[in-house]
XYZ file of N, CA and C in Angstrom:
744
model
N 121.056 110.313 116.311
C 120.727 111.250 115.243
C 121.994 111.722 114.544
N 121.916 112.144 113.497
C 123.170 112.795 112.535
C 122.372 113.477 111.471
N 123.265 114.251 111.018
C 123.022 115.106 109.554
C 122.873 114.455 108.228
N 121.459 114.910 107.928
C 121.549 114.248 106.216
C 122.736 114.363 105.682
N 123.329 115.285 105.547
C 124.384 115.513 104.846
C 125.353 114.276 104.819
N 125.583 114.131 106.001
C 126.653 113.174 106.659
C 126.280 111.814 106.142
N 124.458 111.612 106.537
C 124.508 110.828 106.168
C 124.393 110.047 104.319
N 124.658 110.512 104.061
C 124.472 110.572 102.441
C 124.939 109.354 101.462
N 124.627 108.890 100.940
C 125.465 107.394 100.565
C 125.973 106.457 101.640
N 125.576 106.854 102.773
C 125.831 105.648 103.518
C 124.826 104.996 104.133
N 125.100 103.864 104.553
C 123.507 102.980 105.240
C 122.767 103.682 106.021
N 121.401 103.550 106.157
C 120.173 103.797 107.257
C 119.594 103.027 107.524
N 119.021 102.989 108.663
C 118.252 102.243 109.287
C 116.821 102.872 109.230
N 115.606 101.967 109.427
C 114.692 102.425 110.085
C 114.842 102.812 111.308
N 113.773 103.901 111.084
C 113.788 104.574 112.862
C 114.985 105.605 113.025
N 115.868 105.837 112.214
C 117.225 106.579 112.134
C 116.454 107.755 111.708
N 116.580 109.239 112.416
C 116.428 110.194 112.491
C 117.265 111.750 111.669
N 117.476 111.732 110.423
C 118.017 112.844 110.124
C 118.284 114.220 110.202
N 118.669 114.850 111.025
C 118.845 116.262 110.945
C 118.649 117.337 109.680
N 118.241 118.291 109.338
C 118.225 118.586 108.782
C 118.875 119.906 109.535
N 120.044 120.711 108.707
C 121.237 121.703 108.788
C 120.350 123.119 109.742
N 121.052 123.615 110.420
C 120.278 124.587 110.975
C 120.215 126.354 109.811
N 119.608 126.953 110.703
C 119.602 127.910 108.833
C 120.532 128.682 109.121
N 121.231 128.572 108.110
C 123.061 129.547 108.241
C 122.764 130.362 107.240
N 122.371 129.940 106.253
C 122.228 131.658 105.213
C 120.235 131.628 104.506
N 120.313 132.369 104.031
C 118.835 133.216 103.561
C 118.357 132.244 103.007
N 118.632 130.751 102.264
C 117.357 129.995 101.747
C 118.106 128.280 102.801
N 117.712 127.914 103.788
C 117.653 127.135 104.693
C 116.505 126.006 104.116
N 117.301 124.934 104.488
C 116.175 123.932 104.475
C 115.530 123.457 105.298
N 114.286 123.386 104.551
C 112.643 123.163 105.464
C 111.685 122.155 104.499
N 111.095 121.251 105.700
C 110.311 120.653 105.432
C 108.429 121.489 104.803
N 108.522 122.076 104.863
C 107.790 123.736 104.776
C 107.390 123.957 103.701
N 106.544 124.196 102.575
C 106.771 124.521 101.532
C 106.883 126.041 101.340
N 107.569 125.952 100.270
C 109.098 127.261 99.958
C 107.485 128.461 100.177
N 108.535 129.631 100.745
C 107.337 130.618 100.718
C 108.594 132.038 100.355
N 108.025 132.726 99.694
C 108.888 133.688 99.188
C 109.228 134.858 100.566
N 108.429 134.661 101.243
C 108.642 135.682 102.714
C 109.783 134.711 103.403
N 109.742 133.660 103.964
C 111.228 133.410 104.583
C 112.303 132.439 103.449
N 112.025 132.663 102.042
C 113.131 132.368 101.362
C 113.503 130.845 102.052
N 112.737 129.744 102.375
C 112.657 128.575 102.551
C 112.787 127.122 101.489
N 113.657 126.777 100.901
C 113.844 125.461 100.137
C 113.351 124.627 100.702
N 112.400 123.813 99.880
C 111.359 122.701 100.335
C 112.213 121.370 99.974
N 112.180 120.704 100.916
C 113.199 118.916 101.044
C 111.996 118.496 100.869
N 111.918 117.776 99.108
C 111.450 116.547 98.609
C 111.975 115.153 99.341
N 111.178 114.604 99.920
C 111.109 113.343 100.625
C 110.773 111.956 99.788
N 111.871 111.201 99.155
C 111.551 110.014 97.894
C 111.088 108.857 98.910
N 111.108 108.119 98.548
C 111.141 106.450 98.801
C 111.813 106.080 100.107
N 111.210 105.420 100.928
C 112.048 105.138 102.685
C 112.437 106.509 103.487
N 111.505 107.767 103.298
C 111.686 108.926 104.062
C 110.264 109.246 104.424
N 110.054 110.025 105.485
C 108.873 110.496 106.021
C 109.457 111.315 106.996
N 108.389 112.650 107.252
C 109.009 114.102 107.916
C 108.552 113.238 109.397
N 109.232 113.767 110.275
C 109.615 113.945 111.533
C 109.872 115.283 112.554
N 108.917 116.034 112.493
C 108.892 117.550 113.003
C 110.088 118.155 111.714
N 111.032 118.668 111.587
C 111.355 119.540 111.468
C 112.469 118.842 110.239
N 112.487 117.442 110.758
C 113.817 116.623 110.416
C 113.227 115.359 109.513
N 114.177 114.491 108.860
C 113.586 113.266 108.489
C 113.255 112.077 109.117
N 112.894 111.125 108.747
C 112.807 109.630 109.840
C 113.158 109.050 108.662
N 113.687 107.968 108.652
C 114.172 106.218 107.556
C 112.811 105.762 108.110
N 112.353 105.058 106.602
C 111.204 104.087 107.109
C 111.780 102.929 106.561
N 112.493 102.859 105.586
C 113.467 101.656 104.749
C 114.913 101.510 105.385
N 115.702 100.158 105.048
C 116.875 99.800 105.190
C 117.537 100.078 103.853
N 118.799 101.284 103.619
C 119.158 101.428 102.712
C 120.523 101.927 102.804
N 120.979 102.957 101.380
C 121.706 103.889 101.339
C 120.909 105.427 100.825
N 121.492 106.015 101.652
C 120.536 107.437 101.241
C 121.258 107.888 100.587
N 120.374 108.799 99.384
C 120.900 109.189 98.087
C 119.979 110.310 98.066
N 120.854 111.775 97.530
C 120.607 112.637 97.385
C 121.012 113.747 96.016
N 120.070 114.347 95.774
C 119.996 115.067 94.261
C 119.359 116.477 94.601
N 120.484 117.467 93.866
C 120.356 118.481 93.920
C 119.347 119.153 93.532
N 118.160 120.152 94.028
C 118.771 121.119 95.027
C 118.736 120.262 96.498
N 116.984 119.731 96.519
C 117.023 119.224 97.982
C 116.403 117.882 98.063
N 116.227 116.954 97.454
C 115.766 115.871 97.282
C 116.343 114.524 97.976
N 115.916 113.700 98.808
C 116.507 112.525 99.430
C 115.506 112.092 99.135
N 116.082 110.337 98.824
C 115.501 109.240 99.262
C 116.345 108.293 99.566
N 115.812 106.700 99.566
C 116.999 105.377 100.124
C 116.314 104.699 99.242
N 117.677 104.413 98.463
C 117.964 103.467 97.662
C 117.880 102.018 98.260
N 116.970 100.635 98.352
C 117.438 99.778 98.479
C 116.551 98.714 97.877
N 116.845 97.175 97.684
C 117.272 96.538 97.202
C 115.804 95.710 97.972
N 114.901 95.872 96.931
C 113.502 95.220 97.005
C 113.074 94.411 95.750
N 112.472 93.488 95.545
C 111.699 92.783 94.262
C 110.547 92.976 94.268
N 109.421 94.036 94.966
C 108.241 94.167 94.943
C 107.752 95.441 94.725
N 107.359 95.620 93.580
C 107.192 97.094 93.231
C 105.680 97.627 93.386
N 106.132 99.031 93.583
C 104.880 99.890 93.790
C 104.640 100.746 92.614
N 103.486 100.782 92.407
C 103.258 101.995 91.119
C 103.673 102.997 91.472
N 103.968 103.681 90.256
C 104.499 105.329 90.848
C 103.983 106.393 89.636
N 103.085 107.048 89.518
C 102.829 108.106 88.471
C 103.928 108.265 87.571
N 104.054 108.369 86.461
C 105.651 108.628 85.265
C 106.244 107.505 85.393
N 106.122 106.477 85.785
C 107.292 105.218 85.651
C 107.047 104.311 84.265
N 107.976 103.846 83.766
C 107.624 103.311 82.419
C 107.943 101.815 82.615
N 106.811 100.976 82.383
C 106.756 99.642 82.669
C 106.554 98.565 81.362
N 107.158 97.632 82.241
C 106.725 96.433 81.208
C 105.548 95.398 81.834
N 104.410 95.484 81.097
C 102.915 94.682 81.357
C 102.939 93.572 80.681
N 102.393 92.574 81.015
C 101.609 91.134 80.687
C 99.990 91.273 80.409
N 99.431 91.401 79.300
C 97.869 91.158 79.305
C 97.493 89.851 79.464
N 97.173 90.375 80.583
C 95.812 89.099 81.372
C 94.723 88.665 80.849
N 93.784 89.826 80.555
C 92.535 89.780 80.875
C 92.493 90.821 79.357
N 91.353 90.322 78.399
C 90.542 91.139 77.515
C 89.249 91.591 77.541
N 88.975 92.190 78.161
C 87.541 92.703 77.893
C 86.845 93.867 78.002
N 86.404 93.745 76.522
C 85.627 95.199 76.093
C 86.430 95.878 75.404
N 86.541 97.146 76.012
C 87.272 98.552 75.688
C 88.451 98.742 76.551
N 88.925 97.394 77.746
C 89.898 97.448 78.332
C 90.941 96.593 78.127
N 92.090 96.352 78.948
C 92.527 95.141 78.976
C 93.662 95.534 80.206
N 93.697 94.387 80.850
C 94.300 93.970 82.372
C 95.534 93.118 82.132
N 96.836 94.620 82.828
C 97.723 93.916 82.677
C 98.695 93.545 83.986
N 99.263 92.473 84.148
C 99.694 91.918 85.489
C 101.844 92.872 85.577
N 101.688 93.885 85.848
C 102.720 94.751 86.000
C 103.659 94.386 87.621
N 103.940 93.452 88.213
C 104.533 93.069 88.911
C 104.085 93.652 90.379
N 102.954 94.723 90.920
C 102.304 94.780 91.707
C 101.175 93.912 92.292
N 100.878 94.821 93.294
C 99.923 94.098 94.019
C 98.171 94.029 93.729
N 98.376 94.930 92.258
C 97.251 95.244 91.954
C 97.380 95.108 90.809
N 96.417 94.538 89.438
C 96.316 94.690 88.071
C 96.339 96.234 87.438
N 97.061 96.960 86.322
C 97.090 97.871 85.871
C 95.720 97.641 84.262
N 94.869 99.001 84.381
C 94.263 99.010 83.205
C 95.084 99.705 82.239
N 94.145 99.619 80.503
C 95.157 100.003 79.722
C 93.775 99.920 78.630
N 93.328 100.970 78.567
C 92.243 101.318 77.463
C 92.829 101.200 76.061
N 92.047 100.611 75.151
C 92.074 100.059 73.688
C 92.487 101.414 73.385
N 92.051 102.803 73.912
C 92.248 104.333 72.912
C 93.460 105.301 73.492
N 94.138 103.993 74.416
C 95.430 104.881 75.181
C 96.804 103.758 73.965
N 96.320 104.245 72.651
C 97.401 103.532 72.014
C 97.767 104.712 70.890
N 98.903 105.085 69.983
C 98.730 106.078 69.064
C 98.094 105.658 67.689
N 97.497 106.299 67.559
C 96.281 105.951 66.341
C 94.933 105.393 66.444
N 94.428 105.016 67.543
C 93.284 104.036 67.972
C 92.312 104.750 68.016
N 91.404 104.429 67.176
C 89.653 104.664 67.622
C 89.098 103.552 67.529
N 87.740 103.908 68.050
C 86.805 102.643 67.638
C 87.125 101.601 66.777
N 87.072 102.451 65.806
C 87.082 101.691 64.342
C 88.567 100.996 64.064
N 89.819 101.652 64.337
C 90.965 101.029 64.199
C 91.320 100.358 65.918
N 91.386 99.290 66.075
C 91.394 98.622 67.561
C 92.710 98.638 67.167
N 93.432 98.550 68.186
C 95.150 97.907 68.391
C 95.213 96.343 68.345
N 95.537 95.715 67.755
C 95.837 94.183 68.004
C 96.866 93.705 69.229
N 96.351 93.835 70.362
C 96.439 92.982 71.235
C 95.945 92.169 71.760
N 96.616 91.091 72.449
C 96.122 89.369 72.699
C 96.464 89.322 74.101
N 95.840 88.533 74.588
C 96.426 88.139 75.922
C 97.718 87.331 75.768
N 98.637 87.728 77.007
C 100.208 87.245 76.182
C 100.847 88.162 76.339
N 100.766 89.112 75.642
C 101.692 90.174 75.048
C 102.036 91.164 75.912
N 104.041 91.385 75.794
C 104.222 92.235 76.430
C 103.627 93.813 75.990
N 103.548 94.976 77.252
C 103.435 96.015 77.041
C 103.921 97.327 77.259
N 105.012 98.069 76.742
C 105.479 98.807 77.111
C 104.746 99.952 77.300
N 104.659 100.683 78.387
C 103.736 101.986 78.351
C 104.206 102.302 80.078
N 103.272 103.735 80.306
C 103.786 105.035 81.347
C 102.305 104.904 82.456
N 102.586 104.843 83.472
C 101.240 104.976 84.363
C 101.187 106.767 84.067
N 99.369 106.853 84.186
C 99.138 107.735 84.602
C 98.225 107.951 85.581
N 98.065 106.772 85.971
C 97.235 107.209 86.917
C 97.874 106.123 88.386
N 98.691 106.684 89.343
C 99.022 105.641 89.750
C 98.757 106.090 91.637
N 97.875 105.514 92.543
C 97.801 105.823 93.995
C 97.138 105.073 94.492
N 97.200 104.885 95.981
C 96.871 103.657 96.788
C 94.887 103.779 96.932
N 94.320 104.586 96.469
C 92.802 104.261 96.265
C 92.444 104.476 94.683
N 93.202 104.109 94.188
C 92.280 104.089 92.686
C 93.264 102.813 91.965
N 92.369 102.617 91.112
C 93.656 101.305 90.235
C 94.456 101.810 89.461
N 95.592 101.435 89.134
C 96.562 101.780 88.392
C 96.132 101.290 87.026
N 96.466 102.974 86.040
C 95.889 102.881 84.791
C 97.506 103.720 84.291
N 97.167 102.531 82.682
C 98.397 102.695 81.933
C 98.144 103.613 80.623
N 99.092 104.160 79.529
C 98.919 104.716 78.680
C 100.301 104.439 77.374
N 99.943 104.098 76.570
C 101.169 104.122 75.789
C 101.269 105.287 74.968
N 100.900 106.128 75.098
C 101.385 107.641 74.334
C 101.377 108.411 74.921
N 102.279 109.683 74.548
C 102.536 110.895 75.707
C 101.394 111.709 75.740
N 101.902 112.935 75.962
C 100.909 114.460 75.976
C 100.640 114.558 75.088
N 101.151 114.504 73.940
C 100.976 114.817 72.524
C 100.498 113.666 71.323
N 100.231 112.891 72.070
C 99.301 111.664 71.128
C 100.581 110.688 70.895
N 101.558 110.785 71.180
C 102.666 109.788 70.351
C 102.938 108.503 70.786
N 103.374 107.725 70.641
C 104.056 106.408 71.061
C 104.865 106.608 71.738
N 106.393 107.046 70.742
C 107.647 107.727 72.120
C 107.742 106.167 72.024
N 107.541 105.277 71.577
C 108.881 104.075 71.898
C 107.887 102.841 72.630
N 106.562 102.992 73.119
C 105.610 102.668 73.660
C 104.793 101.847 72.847
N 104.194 100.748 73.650
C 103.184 99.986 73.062
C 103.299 98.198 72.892
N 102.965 97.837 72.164
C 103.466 95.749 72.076
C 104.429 96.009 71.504
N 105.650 95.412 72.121
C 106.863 94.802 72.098
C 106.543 93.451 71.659
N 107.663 93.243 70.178
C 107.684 92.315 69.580
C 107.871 90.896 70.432
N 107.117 89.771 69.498
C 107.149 88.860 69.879
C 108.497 87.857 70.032
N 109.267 88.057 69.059
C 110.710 87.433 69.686
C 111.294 88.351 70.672
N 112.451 87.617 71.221
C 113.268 88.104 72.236
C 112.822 87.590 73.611
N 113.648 87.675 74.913
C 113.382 87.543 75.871
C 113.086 88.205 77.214
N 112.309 87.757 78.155
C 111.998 88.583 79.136
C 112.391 88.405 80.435
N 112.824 88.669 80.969
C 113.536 88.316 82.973
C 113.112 89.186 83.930
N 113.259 88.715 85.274
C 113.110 89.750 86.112
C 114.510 89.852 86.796
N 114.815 91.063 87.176
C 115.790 91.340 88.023
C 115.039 92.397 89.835
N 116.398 92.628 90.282
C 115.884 93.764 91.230
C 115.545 94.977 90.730
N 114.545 95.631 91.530
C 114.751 96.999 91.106
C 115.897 97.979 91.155
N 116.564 97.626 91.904
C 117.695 98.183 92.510
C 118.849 98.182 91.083
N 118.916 97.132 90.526
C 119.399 96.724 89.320
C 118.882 98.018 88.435
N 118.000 97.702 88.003
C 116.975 98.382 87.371
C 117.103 99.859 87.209
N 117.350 100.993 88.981
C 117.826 102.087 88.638
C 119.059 102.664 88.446
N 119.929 101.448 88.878
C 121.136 101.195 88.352
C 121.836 101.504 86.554
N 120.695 100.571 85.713
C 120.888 100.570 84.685
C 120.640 101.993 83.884
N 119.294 102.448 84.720
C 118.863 103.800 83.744
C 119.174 104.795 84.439
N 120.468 105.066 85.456
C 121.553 105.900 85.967
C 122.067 106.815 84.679
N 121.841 108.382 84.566
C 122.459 108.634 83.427
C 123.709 108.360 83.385
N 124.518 108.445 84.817
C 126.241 108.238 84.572
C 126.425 106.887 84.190
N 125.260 105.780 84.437
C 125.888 104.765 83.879
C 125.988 104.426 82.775
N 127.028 103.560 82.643
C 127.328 103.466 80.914
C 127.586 101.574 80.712
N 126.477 100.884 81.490
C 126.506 99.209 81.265
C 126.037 99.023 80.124
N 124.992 99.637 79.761
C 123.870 99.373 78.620
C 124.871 100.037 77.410
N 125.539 100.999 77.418
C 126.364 101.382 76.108
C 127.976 100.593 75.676
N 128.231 100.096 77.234
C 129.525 99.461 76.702
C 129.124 97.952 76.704
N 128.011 97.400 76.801
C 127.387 95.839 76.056
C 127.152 96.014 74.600
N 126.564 97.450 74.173
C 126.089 97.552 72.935
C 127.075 97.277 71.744
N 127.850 98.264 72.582
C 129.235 98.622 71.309
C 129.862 97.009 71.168
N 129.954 96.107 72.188
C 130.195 94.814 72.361
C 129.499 93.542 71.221
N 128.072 93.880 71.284
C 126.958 93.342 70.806
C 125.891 94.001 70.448
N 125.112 94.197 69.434
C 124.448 94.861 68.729
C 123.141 93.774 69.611
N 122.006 94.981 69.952
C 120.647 94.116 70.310
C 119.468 95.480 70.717
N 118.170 94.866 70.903
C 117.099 95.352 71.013
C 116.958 95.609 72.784
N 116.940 96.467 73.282
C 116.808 96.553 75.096
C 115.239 97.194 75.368
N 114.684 96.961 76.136
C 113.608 97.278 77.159
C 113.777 97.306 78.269
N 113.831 98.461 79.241
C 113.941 98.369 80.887
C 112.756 98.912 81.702
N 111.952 98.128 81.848
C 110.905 98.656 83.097
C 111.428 98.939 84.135
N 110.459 99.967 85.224
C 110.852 100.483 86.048
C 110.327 99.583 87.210
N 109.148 98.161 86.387
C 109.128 97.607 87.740
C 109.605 95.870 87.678
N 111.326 96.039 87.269
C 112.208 95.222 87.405
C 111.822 94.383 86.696
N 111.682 94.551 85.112
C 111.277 93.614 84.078
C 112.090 94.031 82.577
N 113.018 93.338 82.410
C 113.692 93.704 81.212
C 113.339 92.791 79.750
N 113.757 93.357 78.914
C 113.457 92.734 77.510
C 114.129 92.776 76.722
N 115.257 91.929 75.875
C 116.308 91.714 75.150
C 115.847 90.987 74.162
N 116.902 91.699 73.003
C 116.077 90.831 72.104
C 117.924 91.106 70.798
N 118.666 90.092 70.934
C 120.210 90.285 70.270
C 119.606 89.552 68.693
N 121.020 88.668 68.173
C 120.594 88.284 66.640
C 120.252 86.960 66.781
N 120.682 86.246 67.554
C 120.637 85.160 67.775
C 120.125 84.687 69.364
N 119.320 83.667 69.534
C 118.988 83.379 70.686
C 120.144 83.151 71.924
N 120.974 82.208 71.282
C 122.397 82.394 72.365
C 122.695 83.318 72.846
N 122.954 84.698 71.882
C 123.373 85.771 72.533
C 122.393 86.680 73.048
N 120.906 86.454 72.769
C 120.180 87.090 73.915
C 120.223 86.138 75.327
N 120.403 85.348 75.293
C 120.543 84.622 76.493
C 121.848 84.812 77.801
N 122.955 85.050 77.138
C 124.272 85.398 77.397
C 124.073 87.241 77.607
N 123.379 87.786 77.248
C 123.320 89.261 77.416
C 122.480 89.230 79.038
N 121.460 88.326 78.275
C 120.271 88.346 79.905
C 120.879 87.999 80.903
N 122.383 86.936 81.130
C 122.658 86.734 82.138
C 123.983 87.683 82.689
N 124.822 88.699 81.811
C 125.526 89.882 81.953
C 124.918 90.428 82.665
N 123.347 90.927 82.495
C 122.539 92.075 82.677
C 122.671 91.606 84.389
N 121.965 90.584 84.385
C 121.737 89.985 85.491
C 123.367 90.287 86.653
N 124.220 89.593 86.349
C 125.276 89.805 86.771
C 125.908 91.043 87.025
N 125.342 92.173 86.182
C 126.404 93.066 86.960
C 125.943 94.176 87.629
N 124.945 93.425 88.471
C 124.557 94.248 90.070
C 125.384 93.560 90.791
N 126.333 92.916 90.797
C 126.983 92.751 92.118
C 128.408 92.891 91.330
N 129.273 92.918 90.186
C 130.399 93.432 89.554
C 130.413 94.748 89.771
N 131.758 94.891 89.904
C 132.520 96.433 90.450
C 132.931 96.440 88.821
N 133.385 98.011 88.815
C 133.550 98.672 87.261
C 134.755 97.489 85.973
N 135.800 97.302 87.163
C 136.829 96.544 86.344
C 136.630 95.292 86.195
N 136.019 94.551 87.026
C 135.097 93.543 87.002
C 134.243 93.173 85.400
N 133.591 94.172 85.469
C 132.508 94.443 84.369
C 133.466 94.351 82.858
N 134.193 95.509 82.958
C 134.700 95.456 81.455
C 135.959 94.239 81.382
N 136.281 93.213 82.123
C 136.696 91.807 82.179
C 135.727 90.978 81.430
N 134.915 91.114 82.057
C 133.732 90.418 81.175
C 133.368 90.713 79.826
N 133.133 92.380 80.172
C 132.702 92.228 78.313
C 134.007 92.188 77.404
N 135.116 92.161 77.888
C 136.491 91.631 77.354
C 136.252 90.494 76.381
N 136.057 90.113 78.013
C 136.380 88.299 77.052
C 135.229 87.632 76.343
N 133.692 88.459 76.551
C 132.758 87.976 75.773
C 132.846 88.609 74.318
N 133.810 89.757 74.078
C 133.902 90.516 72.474
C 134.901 89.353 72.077
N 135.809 88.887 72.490
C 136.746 88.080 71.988
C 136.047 87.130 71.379
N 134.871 86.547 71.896
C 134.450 84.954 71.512
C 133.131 85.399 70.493
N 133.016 86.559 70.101
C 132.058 86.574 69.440
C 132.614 86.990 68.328
């Protein structure tokens, strides 16, 4: 056993047991939810964590990563994604029919996506979608007894950036791991390619990207950067986009 704390960015195992700090001042952390009589901070438990009396357990092989105030999970390095309520994905329509349409979102289950979860759609104005077509949009409805249902507009009726993604450009899969890598606010891969090369980006959250540069070469050459720099270290990286600004 050891201390979350301790253990923090560094590997876990399954079955590895976290401590959680004993209570030294007035708001202590607890698995508990917060109650204003013992001034208790509630530890959000992400991805590869599950409570263990008092403490955590690893259910994943990772690095544990933690966000202020009390939040852990483990980061690691899977190609099989799970729906998650708020995640913003990229879909494949499968299946047309009716008032629905079935899209193959890299789970284990088909996601729906109602003709009137588009901005502007009624009856009378349908959205033109085909089977084929990518789909950018937000689960809202996402848990292990109901099917996962999609939406391309927010709270407020809008798009927000949502919906069929044009037909040129290209599509890949990477890791997820990649993936939260990229939409890291500190990271800055996606802004120092841009300034490099001018292009169109899409990043799903379930390890499906979409590029779309001026020319096919250089969406192709971007897709395989993208690809590449989950395993490039920082100086590494701007070597590369060095010598790819030179030749362009």
């Amino acid at each position: 056993m050891s201390s979350v704390q301790d253990a923090v960015d560094q590997v876990v195992l399954p079955g590895d047991v976290l401590l959680l700090p004993a209570p030294v001042t007035d708001a202590p952390l607890s698995l508990s939810a917060a109650s204003s009589a013992t001034k208790r901070m509630r530890v959000v438990c992400g991805p590869g964590l599950m409570r263990h009396a008092e403490d955590l357990q690893v259910t994943k092989c990772g690095l544990l990563r933690h966000r202020e105030p009390a939040v852990y999970w483990v980061d690691s390095h899977q190609k099989r994604y799970v729906p998650v309520k708020g995640d913003h994905v990229i879909g494949i329509v499968t299946i047309k029919s009716g008032d629905v349409f079935k899209l193959d979102v890299a789970g284990s289950d088909q996601a729906s996506l109602s003709f009137l979860a588009f901005e502007g759609a009624t009856k009378k104005n349908r959205p033109n979608v085909k089977v084929g077509d990518l789909v950018y949009g937000q689960f809202i409805v996402a848990n292990k007894d109901m099917e996962p249902e999609l939406a391309c507009i927010d709270g407020s009726g809008k798009a927000n950036g949502m919906g069929v993604i044009g037909q040129d450009g290209f599509m890949f899969k990477v890791s997820l791991g990649l993936v939260r890598k990229l939409l890291t606010p500190q990271n800055d891969i996606i802004q120092e390619l841009m300034n490099v090369l001018p292009m169109e980006l899409v990043i799903g959250m379930n390890g499906r990207i979409w590029v779309k540069a001026k020319t096919l070469q250089q969406t192709l050459i971007v897709a395989n950067i993208l690809e590449a720099c989950e395993y490039l270290t920082a100086a590494q990286r701007k070597q590369v986009f060095a010598k790819f600004s030179s030749n362009v």
